[in-house]
Each structure stands twice: as structure tokens, then as C-alpha cells.
């Protein structure tokens, strides 16, 4: 196997690991699991929530999460889909995600969101490093996926 094929195989494994982080973001939010959500971030991460709140470092992210996540899914749920991954370096990726809140009967609730995550690979684990949550104000400008679909039977939890 040549070097290019090895790099392509590693990128495929990294995309799947990143997809798993996105799935854990969804799972932790759907089930209001603060510890699981916060564990996805680097200690020095920065995060701008969709409404513009800027959080710096794991302590601020943790405090904010514990204040807003419990009870947030009482009448809604949320989904996140991996849309694109740009590897800036082998251990740093810009990750585009498409999200949507839904009512419990499956109707979209509010505008979709279009987060951008900068992720870094730390000791073999992909972590959220710099995140910008953005509401998609013009849903007609759909975000097409540029990554292959997830393999069948992928479970998170």
C-alpha cells in the first residue's frame, strides 16, 4: 500500500471519528447529558453559542451547559448531521454541521442551525476546540453534504 492510500485510509477513519463526536453532541443534547456534552471539548476551548454568547474555557462551557441544557429538550429534540470536513492539518479539522430542532411530533422548530467546529486530535481523540453556532436565517439556501454517508448500524450512547 502506497503512502497516498495510507493517508486516505487515515482520513476516512478520522472522518468517522469526527462523525461520532457530532453524534455525541446530538445524543448529549437530546438526553440533556451535561457531562457527556462538556467532555467533547478541549480544556481551553472557545464556543460562541447560536445566540452569540461567548464562552472561553471548559469551566465557562460547563457552567453555561448546566444552566441551559437541563429541561431544554422538554418539548423538542435536535438532530445534527455532518456536512463537510476540511483537514487543515492531519490533527486539525474544520467541521461543518447542519442542525435542526424539532417538535416532539417531528415538525421543524425554528430555523436550522449551521455550526462550524474547529476540532483538534489530542492523544488520538478528536475534541471540539473552537465552535461557532449560527442560525441559518435563509433555510432555502440548503447546505449540501460533502461527506459520504455514515456506515450502517452506527450507534452512539
CSV table of N, CA and C in Angstrom, one decimal:
chain,number,residue,atom,x,y,z
A,1,UNK,N,0.9,-1.2,0.0
A,1,UNK,CA,0.0,0.0,0.0
A,1,UNK,C,0.9,1.2,0.0
A,2,UNK,N,0.6,2.2,-0.9
A,2,UNK,CA,1.5,3.4,-1.0
A,2,UNK,C,1.0,4.4,0.0
A,3,UNK,N,1.9,5.4,0.2
A,3,UNK,CA,1.6,6.4,1.2
A,3,UNK,C,0.3,7.2,1.0
A,4,UNK,N,-0.1,7.5,-0.2
A,4,UNK,CA,-1.3,8.2,-0.5
A,4,UNK,C,-2.5,7.4,-0.1
A,5,UNK,N,-2.5,6.1,-0.3
A,5,UNK,CA,-3.6,5.2,0.2
A,5,UNK,C,-3.7,5.2,1.7
A,6,UNK,N,-2.5,5.1,2.3
A,6,UNK,CA,-2.5,5.1,3.8
A,6,UNK,C,-3.1,6.4,4.3
A,7,UNK,N,-2.7,7.6,3.7
A,7,UNK,CA,-3.3,8.8,4.2
A,7,UNK,C,-4.8,8.9,3.9
A,8,UNK,N,-5.3,8.4,2.8
A,8,UNK,CA,-6.7,8.3,2.5
A,8,UNK,C,-7.4,7.5,3.5
A,9,UNK,N,-6.9,6.3,3.9
A,9,UNK,CA,-7.5,5.5,4.9
A,9,UNK,C,-7.5,6.1,6.2
A,10,UNK,N,-6.5,6.8,6.6
A,10,UNK,CA,-6.5,7.6,7.9
A,10,UNK,C,-7.5,8.7,7.9
A,11,UNK,N,-7.6,9.4,6.8
A,11,UNK,CA,-8.7,10.4,6.7
A,11,UNK,C,-10.1,9.8,6.8
A,12,UNK,N,-10.3,8.7,6.2
A,12,UNK,CA,-11.6,8.0,6.4
A,12,UNK,C,-11.9,7.7,7.8
A,13,UNK,N,-10.9,7.2,8.5
A,13,UNK,CA,-11.0,6.8,9.9
A,13,UNK,C,-11.3,8.1,10.8
A,14,UNK,N,-10.6,9.2,10.4
A,14,UNK,CA,-10.7,10.5,11.1
A,14,UNK,C,-12.1,11.0,10.9
A,15,UNK,N,-12.6,11.0,9.6
A,15,UNK,CA,-14.0,11.5,9.3
A,15,UNK,C,-15.0,10.7,10.2
A,16,UNK,N,-14.8,9.4,10.3
A,16,UNK,CA,-15.8,8.6,11.1
A,16,UNK,C,-15.7,8.9,12.5
A,17,UNK,N,-14.5,9.2,13.0
A,17,UNK,CA,-14.3,9.6,14.4
A,17,UNK,C,-14.9,11.0,14.7
A,18,UNK,N,-14.8,11.9,13.7
A,18,UNK,CA,-15.4,13.2,13.8
A,18,UNK,C,-16.9,13.1,13.8
A,19,UNK,N,-17.4,12.2,12.9
A,19,UNK,CA,-18.9,12.0,12.8
A,19,UNK,C,-19.4,11.4,14.1
A,20,UNK,N,-18.6,10.6,14.8
A,20,UNK,CA,-19.0,10.1,16.1
A,20,UNK,C,-19.1,11.3,17.2
A,21,UNK,N,-18.2,12.2,17.1
A,21,UNK,CA,-18.3,13.4,18.0
A,21,UNK,C,-19.6,14.1,17.7
A,22,UNK,N,-19.9,14.4,16.5
A,22,UNK,CA,-21.1,15.1,16.1
A,22,UNK,C,-22.3,14.3,16.6
A,23,UNK,N,-22.3,13.0,16.5
A,23,UNK,CA,-23.4,12.1,17.0
A,23,UNK,C,-23.5,12.3,18.5
A,24,UNK,N,-22.4,12.4,19.2
A,24,UNK,CA,-22.4,12.5,20.7
A,24,UNK,C,-22.9,13.9,21.1
A,25,UNK,N,-22.6,14.9,20.3
A,25,UNK,CA,-23.2,16.3,20.5
A,25,UNK,C,-24.7,16.1,20.5
A,26,UNK,N,-25.2,15.4,19.4
A,26,UNK,CA,-26.7,15.2,19.3
A,26,UNK,C,-27.2,14.4,20.5
A,27,UNK,N,-26.6,13.3,20.8
A,27,UNK,CA,-27.1,12.4,21.9
A,27,UNK,C,-27.1,13.1,23.2
A,28,UNK,N,-26.0,13.9,23.5
A,28,UNK,CA,-25.9,14.5,24.8
A,28,UNK,C,-27.0,15.6,24.9
A,29,UNK,N,-27.3,16.3,23.8
A,29,UNK,CA,-28.3,17.3,23.9
A,29,UNK,C,-29.7,16.7,23.9
A,30,UNK,N,-29.9,15.7,23.1
A,30,UNK,CA,-31.3,15.1,23.1
A,30,UNK,C,-31.6,14.5,24.5
A,31,UNK,N,-30.6,14.0,25.2
A,31,UNK,CA,-30.8,13.4,26.5
A,31,UNK,C,-30.4,14.3,27.7
A,32,UNK,N,-30.0,15.5,27.4
A,32,UNK,CA,-29.7,16.5,28.4
A,32,UNK,C,-28.6,16.0,29.3
A,33,UNK,N,-27.5,15.5,28.7
A,33,UNK,CA,-26.4,14.9,29.4
A,33,UNK,C,-25.2,15.9,29.4
A,34,UNK,N,-25.2,16.7,30.5
A,34,UNK,CA,-24.2,17.8,30.6
A,34,UNK,C,-22.8,17.3,30.6
A,35,UNK,N,-22.5,16.2,31.4
A,35,UNK,CA,-21.1,15.7,31.5
A,35,UNK,C,-20.7,15.2,30.1
A,36,UNK,N,-21.5,14.5,29.4
A,36,UNK,CA,-21.2,13.9,28.1
A,36,UNK,C,-20.9,15.1,27.1
A,37,UNK,N,-21.7,16.1,27.1
A,37,UNK,CA,-21.5,17.2,26.2
A,37,UNK,C,-20.2,17.9,26.5
A,38,UNK,N,-20.0,18.3,27.7
A,38,UNK,CA,-18.8,19.0,28.1
A,38,UNK,C,-17.5,18.2,27.9
A,39,UNK,N,-17.6,16.9,28.0
A,39,UNK,CA,-16.4,16.0,27.7
A,39,UNK,C,-15.9,16.1,26.3
A,40,UNK,N,-16.7,16.6,25.4
A,40,UNK,CA,-16.3,16.7,24.0
A,40,UNK,C,-15.4,17.8,23.7
A,41,UNK,N,-15.2,18.7,24.6
A,41,UNK,CA,-14.4,20.0,24.4
A,41,UNK,C,-13.0,19.8,25.0
A,42,UNK,N,-12.1,20.5,24.4
A,42,UNK,CA,-10.7,20.7,25.0
A,42,UNK,C,-10.9,21.6,26.2
A,43,UNK,N,-9.9,21.5,27.1
A,43,UNK,CA,-9.9,22.4,28.3
A,43,UNK,C,-9.9,23.9,28.0
A,44,UNK,N,-9.2,24.3,26.9
A,44,UNK,CA,-9.1,25.7,26.6
A,44,UNK,C,-10.0,26.1,25.4
A,45,UNK,N,-11.1,25.3,25.2
A,45,UNK,CA,-11.9,25.6,24.0
A,45,UNK,C,-12.6,26.9,24.1
A,46,UNK,N,-13.0,27.5,23.0
A,46,UNK,CA,-13.8,28.6,22.9
A,46,UNK,C,-15.1,28.3,22.1
A,47,UNK,N,-16.2,28.8,22.5
A,47,UNK,CA,-17.5,28.4,22.0
A,47,UNK,C,-18.4,29.7,21.9
A,48,UNK,N,-18.9,30.0,20.7
A,48,UNK,CA,-19.9,31.0,20.6
A,48,UNK,C,-21.2,30.3,20.3
A,49,UNK,N,-22.2,30.4,21.3
A,49,UNK,CA,-23.5,29.8,21.2
A,49,UNK,C,-24.3,30.5,20.1
A,50,UNK,N,-25.3,29.8,19.5
A,50,UNK,CA,-26.1,30.4,18.4
A,50,UNK,C,-26.6,31.8,18.7
A,51,UNK,N,-26.9,32.1,19.9
A,51,UNK,CA,-27.5,33.4,20.2
A,51,UNK,C,-26.4,34.5,20.5
A,52,UNK,N,-25.1,34.0,20.3
A,52,UNK,CA,-24.0,35.0,20.4
A,52,UNK,C,-23.2,35.0,21.7
A,53,UNK,N,-23.6,34.2,22.7
A,53,UNK,CA,-22.9,34.1,24.0
A,53,UNK,C,-21.5,33.5,23.8
A,54,UNK,N,-20.5,34.2,24.2
A,54,UNK,CA,-19.1,33.7,24.0
A,54,UNK,C,-18.6,33.1,25.3
A,55,UNK,N,-18.2,31.8,25.2
A,55,UNK,CA,-17.7,31.1,26.3
A,55,UNK,C,-16.2,30.7,26.1
A,56,UNK,N,-15.4,30.9,27.1
A,56,UNK,CA,-14.0,30.7,26.9
A,56,UNK,C,-13.5,29.7,28.0
A,57,UNK,N,-13.0,28.6,27.6
A,57,UNK,CA,-12.6,27.6,28.6
A,57,UNK,C,-13.7,26.6,29.0
A,58,UNK,N,-13.2,25.5,29.5
A,58,UNK,CA,-14.1,24.4,29.9
A,58,UNK,C,-15.0,24.8,31.0
A,59,UNK,N,-14.5,25.6,32.0
A,59,UNK,CA,-15.3,26.0,33.1
A,59,UNK,C,-16.5,26.8,32.7
A,60,UNK,N,-16.3,27.8,31.8
A,60,UNK,CA,-17.5,28.6,31.3
A,60,UNK,C,-18.4,27.7,30.5
A,61,UNK,N,-17.9,26.9,29.7
A,61,UNK,CA,-18.8,26.0,28.8
A,61,UNK,C,-19.6,25.1,29.8
A,62,UNK,N,-18.9,24.5,30.8
A,62,UNK,CA,-19.6,23.7,31.7
A,62,UNK,C,-20.7,24.4,32.5
A,63,UNK,N,-20.4,25.6,33.0
A,63,UNK,CA,-21.4,26.4,33.8
A,63,UNK,C,-22.6,26.7,32.9
A,64,UNK,N,-22.4,27.2,31.7
A,64,UNK,CA,-23.4,27.5,30.7
A,64,UNK,C,-24.3,26.3,30.4
A,65,UNK,N,-23.6,25.2,30.1
A,65,UNK,CA,-24.3,23.9,29.7
A,65,UNK,C,-25.2,23.5,30.9
A,66,UNK,N,-24.7,23.5,32.1
A,66,UNK,CA,-25.5,23.1,33.2
A,66,UNK,C,-26.7,24.0,33.5
A,67,UNK,N,-26.6,25.2,33.0
A,67,UNK,CA,-27.7,26.2,33.2
A,67,UNK,C,-28.7,26.0,32.1
A,68,UNK,N,-28.3,25.8,30.9
A,68,UNK,CA,-29.3,25.8,29.8
A,68,UNK,C,-29.7,24.4,29.3
A,69,UNK,N,-28.9,23.4,29.4
A,69,UNK,CA,-29.3,22.1,28.9
A,69,UNK,C,-30.4,21.3,29.6
A,70,UNK,N,-30.3,21.3,31.0
A,70,UNK,CA,-31.4,20.6,31.7
A,70,UNK,C,-32.8,21.2,31.4
A,71,UNK,N,-33.7,20.5,30.9
A,71,UNK,CA,-35.0,21.0,30.6
A,71,UNK,C,-35.2,21.5,29.2
A,72,UNK,N,-34.1,21.7,28.5
A,72,UNK,CA,-34.1,22.2,27.1
A,72,UNK,C,-34.8,21.4,26.1
A,73,UNK,N,-34.9,20.1,26.4
A,73,UNK,CA,-35.5,19.2,25.4
A,73,UNK,C,-36.9,18.7,25.9
A,74,UNK,N,-37.5,19.4,26.8
A,74,UNK,CA,-38.8,19.0,27.3
A,74,UNK,C,-39.8,18.9,26.2
A,75,UNK,N,-39.9,19.8,25.2
A,75,UNK,CA,-40.9,19.8,24.2
A,75,UNK,C,-40.3,19.7,22.8
A,76,UNK,N,-39.0,19.5,22.7
A,76,UNK,CA,-38.3,19.5,21.4
A,76,UNK,C,-37.2,18.4,21.4
A,77,UNK,N,-36.7,18.1,20.2
A,77,UNK,CA,-35.5,17.3,20.1
A,77,UNK,C,-34.6,18.0,19.1
A,78,UNK,N,-33.4,17.5,18.9
A,78,UNK,CA,-32.5,18.1,18.0
A,78,UNK,C,-31.7,17.1,17.2
A,79,UNK,N,-31.4,17.4,16.0
A,79,UNK,CA,-30.5,16.5,15.2
A,79,UNK,C,-29.4,17.3,14.6
A,80,UNK,N,-28.3,16.6,14.4
A,80,UNK,CA,-27.1,17.2,13.8
A,80,UNK,C,-26.6,16.2,12.8
A,81,UNK,N,-26.2,16.8,11.6
A,81,UNK,CA,-25.6,16.0,10.5
A,81,UNK,C,-24.3,16.6,10.1
A,82,UNK,N,-23.3,15.7,10.0
A,82,UNK,CA,-22.0,16.1,9.5
A,82,UNK,C,-22.1,16.4,8.0
A,83,UNK,N,-21.7,17.6,7.6
A,83,UNK,CA,-21.8,18.1,6.2
A,83,UNK,C,-20.5,18.1,5.5
A,84,UNK,N,-19.4,18.6,6.2
A,84,UNK,CA,-18.2,18.7,5.5
A,84,UNK,C,-17.0,18.7,6.5
A,85,UNK,N,-15.9,18.2,6.1
A,85,UNK,CA,-14.7,18.2,6.9
A,85,UNK,C,-13.5,18.7,6.0
A,86,UNK,N,-12.8,19.7,6.5
A,86,UNK,CA,-11.6,20.2,5.9
A,86,UNK,C,-10.5,20.0,6.8
A,87,UNK,N,-9.5,19.1,6.4
A,87,UNK,CA,-8.4,18.9,7.3
A,87,UNK,C,-7.4,20.0,7.0
A,88,UNK,N,-7.2,20.8,8.0
A,88,UNK,CA,-6.2,21.9,8.0
A,88,UNK,C,-4.8,21.4,8.1
A,89,UNK,N,-4.7,20.4,9.0
A,89,UNK,CA,-3.5,19.6,9.2
A,89,UNK,C,-4.1,18.2,9.6
A,90,UNK,N,-3.2,17.2,9.6
A,90,UNK,CA,-3.8,15.9,10.0
A,90,UNK,C,-4.5,15.8,11.4
A,91,UNK,N,-4.1,16.8,12.3
A,91,UNK,CA,-4.7,16.7,13.6
A,91,UNK,C,-5.6,17.9,13.9
A,92,UNK,N,-5.9,18.7,12.9
A,92,UNK,CA,-6.8,19.9,13.0
A,92,UNK,C,-7.8,19.8,11.8
A,93,UNK,N,-9.1,20.0,12.1
A,93,UNK,CA,-10.1,19.9,11.1
A,93,UNK,C,-11.2,21.0,11.3
A,94,UNK,N,-11.6,21.6,10.2
A,94,UNK,CA,-12.8,22.5,10.2
A,94,UNK,C,-14.0,21.6,9.8
A,95,UNK,N,-15.0,21.6,10.7
A,95,UNK,CA,-16.1,20.7,10.6
A,95,UNK,C,-17.4,21.4,10.4
A,96,UNK,N,-18.1,21.2,9.3
A,96,UNK,CA,-19.4,21.9,9.1
A,96,UNK,C,-20.5,20.9,9.4
A,97,UNK,N,-21.5,21.4,10.2
A,97,UNK,CA,-22.6,20.6,10.7
A,97,UNK,C,-23.9,21.3,10.3
A,98,UNK,N,-24.9,20.5,10.1
A,98,UNK,CA,-26.3,21.1,9.9
A,98,UNK,C,-27.1,20.5,11.1
A,99,UNK,N,-27.8,21.4,11.7
A,99,UNK,CA,-28.7,21.1,12.9
A,99,UNK,C,-30.1,21.6,12.7
A,100,UNK,N,-31.0,20.9,13.4
A,100,UNK,CA,-32.4,21.4,13.4
A,100,UNK,C,-33.0,20.9,14.7
A,101,UNK,N,-33.8,21.8,15.3
A,101,UNK,CA,-34.7,21.4,16.4
A,101,UNK,C,-36.0,21.0,15.8
A,102,UNK,N,-36.6,20.0,16.5
A,102,UNK,CA,-38.0,19.5,16.0
A,102,UNK,C,-38.9,19.4,17.2
A,103,UNK,N,-40.2,19.7,16.9
A,103,UNK,CA,-41.2,19.4,18.0
A,103,UNK,C,-41.2,17.9,18.2
A,104,UNK,N,-41.9,17.5,19.3
A,104,UNK,CA,-42.0,16.1,19.6
A,104,UNK,C,-42.8,15.3,18.5
A,105,UNK,N,-43.6,16.0,17.7
A,105,UNK,CA,-44.3,15.3,16.7
A,105,UNK,C,-43.6,15.5,15.3
A,106,UNK,N,-42.3,15.9,15.3
A,106,UNK,CA,-41.5,15.8,14.2
A,106,UNK,C,-41.5,17.0,13.2
A,107,UNK,N,-42.1,18.1,13.6
A,107,UNK,CA,-42.1,19.3,12.8
A,107,UNK,C,-40.9,20.2,13.2
A,108,UNK,N,-40.3,20.8,12.1
A,108,UNK,CA,-39.1,21.7,12.4
A,108,UNK,C,-39.6,22.8,13.4
A,109,UNK,N,-38.7,23.1,14.4
A,109,UNK,CA,-39.0,24.1,15.4
A,109,UNK,C,-37.9,25.2,15.2
A,110,UNK,N,-38.3,26.3,14.7
A,110,UNK,CA,-37.3,27.4,14.5
A,110,UNK,C,-36.4,27.2,13.3
A,111,UNK,N,-35.5,28.1,13.1
A,111,UNK,CA,-34.6,28.0,12.0
A,111,UNK,C,-33.6,26.9,12.2
A,112,UNK,N,-33.1,26.3,11.1
A,112,UNK,CA,-32.0,25.3,11.2
A,112,UNK,C,-30.8,26.1,11.7
A,113,UNK,N,-29.8,25.3,12.2
A,113,UNK,CA,-28.6,26.0,12.6
A,113,UNK,C,-27.4,25.3,11.8
A,114,UNK,N,-26.3,26.1,11.7
A,114,UNK,CA,-25.2,25.7,10.8
A,114,UNK,C,-23.9,25.9,11.6
A,115,UNK,N,-23.6,25.0,12.6
A,115,UNK,CA,-22.4,25.2,13.4
A,115,UNK,C,-21.2,24.9,12.6
A,116,UNK,N,-20.1,25.6,13.0
A,116,UNK,CA,-18.8,25.3,12.5
A,116,UNK,C,-17.9,25.0,13.7
A,117,UNK,N,-17.3,23.8,13.6
A,117,UNK,CA,-16.5,23.3,14.7
A,117,UNK,C,-15.0,23.3,14.2
A,118,UNK,N,-14.1,23.8,14.9
A,118,UNK,CA,-12.7,23.5,14.7
A,118,UNK,C,-12.4,22.5,15.7
A,119,UNK,N,-11.9,21.3,15.2
A,119,UNK,CA,-11.6,20.2,16.1
A,119,UNK,C,-10.1,19.9,16.0
A,120,UNK,N,-9.6,19.4,17.1
A,120,UNK,CA,-8.2,19.0,17.2
A,120,UNK,C,-8.1,17.6,17.7
A,121,UNK,N,-7.1,16.9,17.2
A,121,UNK,CA,-6.9,15.5,17.7
A,121,UNK,C,-5.9,15.5,18.8
A,122,UNK,N,-6.3,15.2,20.0
A,122,UNK,CA,-5.5,15.2,21.2
A,122,UNK,C,-5.3,13.7,21.7
A,123,UNK,N,-4.1,13.2,21.7
A,123,UNK,CA,-3.9,11.9,22.2
A,123,UNK,C,-4.8,10.9,21.5
A,124,UNK,N,-5.0,11.1,20.2
A,124,UNK,CA,-5.8,10.1,19.4
A,124,UNK,C,-7.3,10.4,19.4
A,125,UNK,N,-7.8,11.4,20.2
A,125,UNK,CA,-9.2,11.7,20.3
A,125,UNK,C,-9.5,13.1,19.7
A,126,UNK,N,-10.6,13.1,18.9
A,126,UNK,CA,-11.0,14.4,18.3
A,126,UNK,C,-11.8,15.1,19.3
A,127,UNK,N,-11.5,16.4,19.6
A,127,UNK,CA,-12.2,17.3,20.5
A,127,UNK,C,-12.6,18.6,19.9
A,128,UNK,N,-13.7,19.1,20.4
A,128,UNK,CA,-14.2,20.4,20.0
A,128,UNK,C,-13.2,21.5,20.6
A,129,UNK,N,-12.7,22.4,19.7
A,129,UNK,CA,-11.7,23.3,20.1
A,129,UNK,C,-12.2,24.8,20.0
A,130,UNK,N,-12.8,25.1,18.9
A,130,UNK,CA,-13.3,26.4,18.6
A,130,UNK,C,-14.6,26.2,17.9
A,131,UNK,N,-15.7,26.7,18.5
A,131,UNK,CA,-17.1,26.4,17.9
A,131,UNK,C,-17.9,27.7,17.7
A,132,UNK,N,-18.5,27.8,16.6
A,132,UNK,CA,-19.4,28.9,16.3
A,132,UNK,C,-20.8,28.3,15.9
A,133,UNK,N,-21.7,28.6,16.8
A,133,UNK,CA,-23.1,28.2,16.5
A,133,UNK,C,-23.8,29.3,15.7
A,134,UNK,N,-24.4,29.0,14.6
A,134,UNK,CA,-25.0,30.1,13.8
A,134,UNK,C,-26.4,29.6,13.3
A,135,UNK,N,-27.4,30.4,13.5
A,135,UNK,CA,-28.7,30.1,13.0
A,135,UNK,C,-28.7,30.3,11.5
A,136,UNK,N,-29.3,29.5,10.7
A,136,UNK,CA,-29.4,29.6,9.3
A,136,UNK,C,-30.7,30.4,9.0
A,137,UNK,N,-30.6,31.7,8.7
A,137,UNK,CA,-31.7,32.6,8.6
A,137,UNK,C,-32.5,32.4,7.3
A,138,UNK,N,-31.8,31.8,6.3
A,138,UNK,CA,-32.4,31.6,5.0
A,138,UNK,C,-32.4,30.1,4.7
A,139,UNK,N,-33.3,29.3,5.3
A,139,UNK,CA,-33.3,27.9,5.1
A,139,UNK,C,-33.3,27.4,3.6
A,140,UNK,N,-33.8,28.3,2.7
A,140,UNK,CA,-33.9,27.9,1.3
A,140,UNK,C,-32.5,27.7,0.7
A,141,UNK,N,-31.4,28.3,1.4
A,141,UNK,CA,-30.1,28.0,1.0
A,141,UNK,C,-29.6,26.8,1.7
A,142,UNK,N,-30.1,25.6,1.3
A,142,UNK,CA,-29.8,24.4,1.9
A,142,UNK,C,-28.3,24.1,1.9
A,143,UNK,N,-27.8,23.3,2.8
A,143,UNK,CA,-26.4,23.0,2.9
A,143,UNK,C,-26.2,21.6,2.4
A,144,UNK,N,-25.7,21.4,1.2
A,144,UNK,CA,-25.5,20.0,0.8
A,144,UNK,C,-24.3,19.3,1.5
A,145,UNK,N,-24.5,18.0,1.7
A,145,UNK,CA,-23.5,17.2,2.3
A,145,UNK,C,-22.3,16.9,1.4
A,146,UNK,N,-21.1,17.1,1.8
A,146,UNK,CA,-19.9,16.7,1.0
A,146,UNK,C,-19.2,15.6,1.6
A,147,UNK,N,-19.7,14.9,2.6
A,147,UNK,CA,-19.0,13.7,3.1
A,147,UNK,C,-19.9,12.5,2.8
A,148,UNK,N,-19.3,11.3,2.6
A,148,UNK,CA,-20.1,10.1,2.4
A,148,UNK,C,-21.0,9.8,3.6
A,149,UNK,N,-22.1,9.1,3.4
A,149,UNK,CA,-23.0,8.8,4.5
A,149,UNK,C,-22.3,7.9,5.5
A,150,UNK,N,-22.8,7.9,6.7
A,150,UNK,CA,-22.3,7.1,7.8
A,150,UNK,C,-22.5,5.6,7.4
A,151,UNK,N,-21.6,4.7,7.9
A,151,UNK,CA,-21.8,3.3,7.7
A,151,UNK,C,-23.1,2.9,8.4
A,152,UNK,N,-23.7,1.9,8.0
A,152,UNK,CA,-24.9,1.3,8.6
A,152,UNK,C,-24.6,0.9,10.0
A,153,UNK,N,-25.6,0.9,10.9
A,153,UNK,CA,-25.6,0.4,12.2
A,153,UNK,C,-24.6,1.1,13.1
A,154,UNK,N,-24.5,2.4,12.9
A,154,UNK,CA,-23.6,3.2,13.8
A,154,UNK,C,-24.5,3.7,15.0
A,155,UNK,N,-24.1,3.3,16.2
A,155,UNK,CA,-24.8,3.6,17.4
A,155,UNK,C,-24.0,4.4,18.3
A,156,UNK,N,-24.6,5.4,19.0
A,156,UNK,CA,-23.9,6.2,19.9
A,156,UNK,C,-24.6,6.1,21.2
A,157,UNK,N,-23.9,6.2,22.3
A,157,UNK,CA,-24.6,6.1,23.6
A,157,UNK,C,-23.8,5.5,24.6
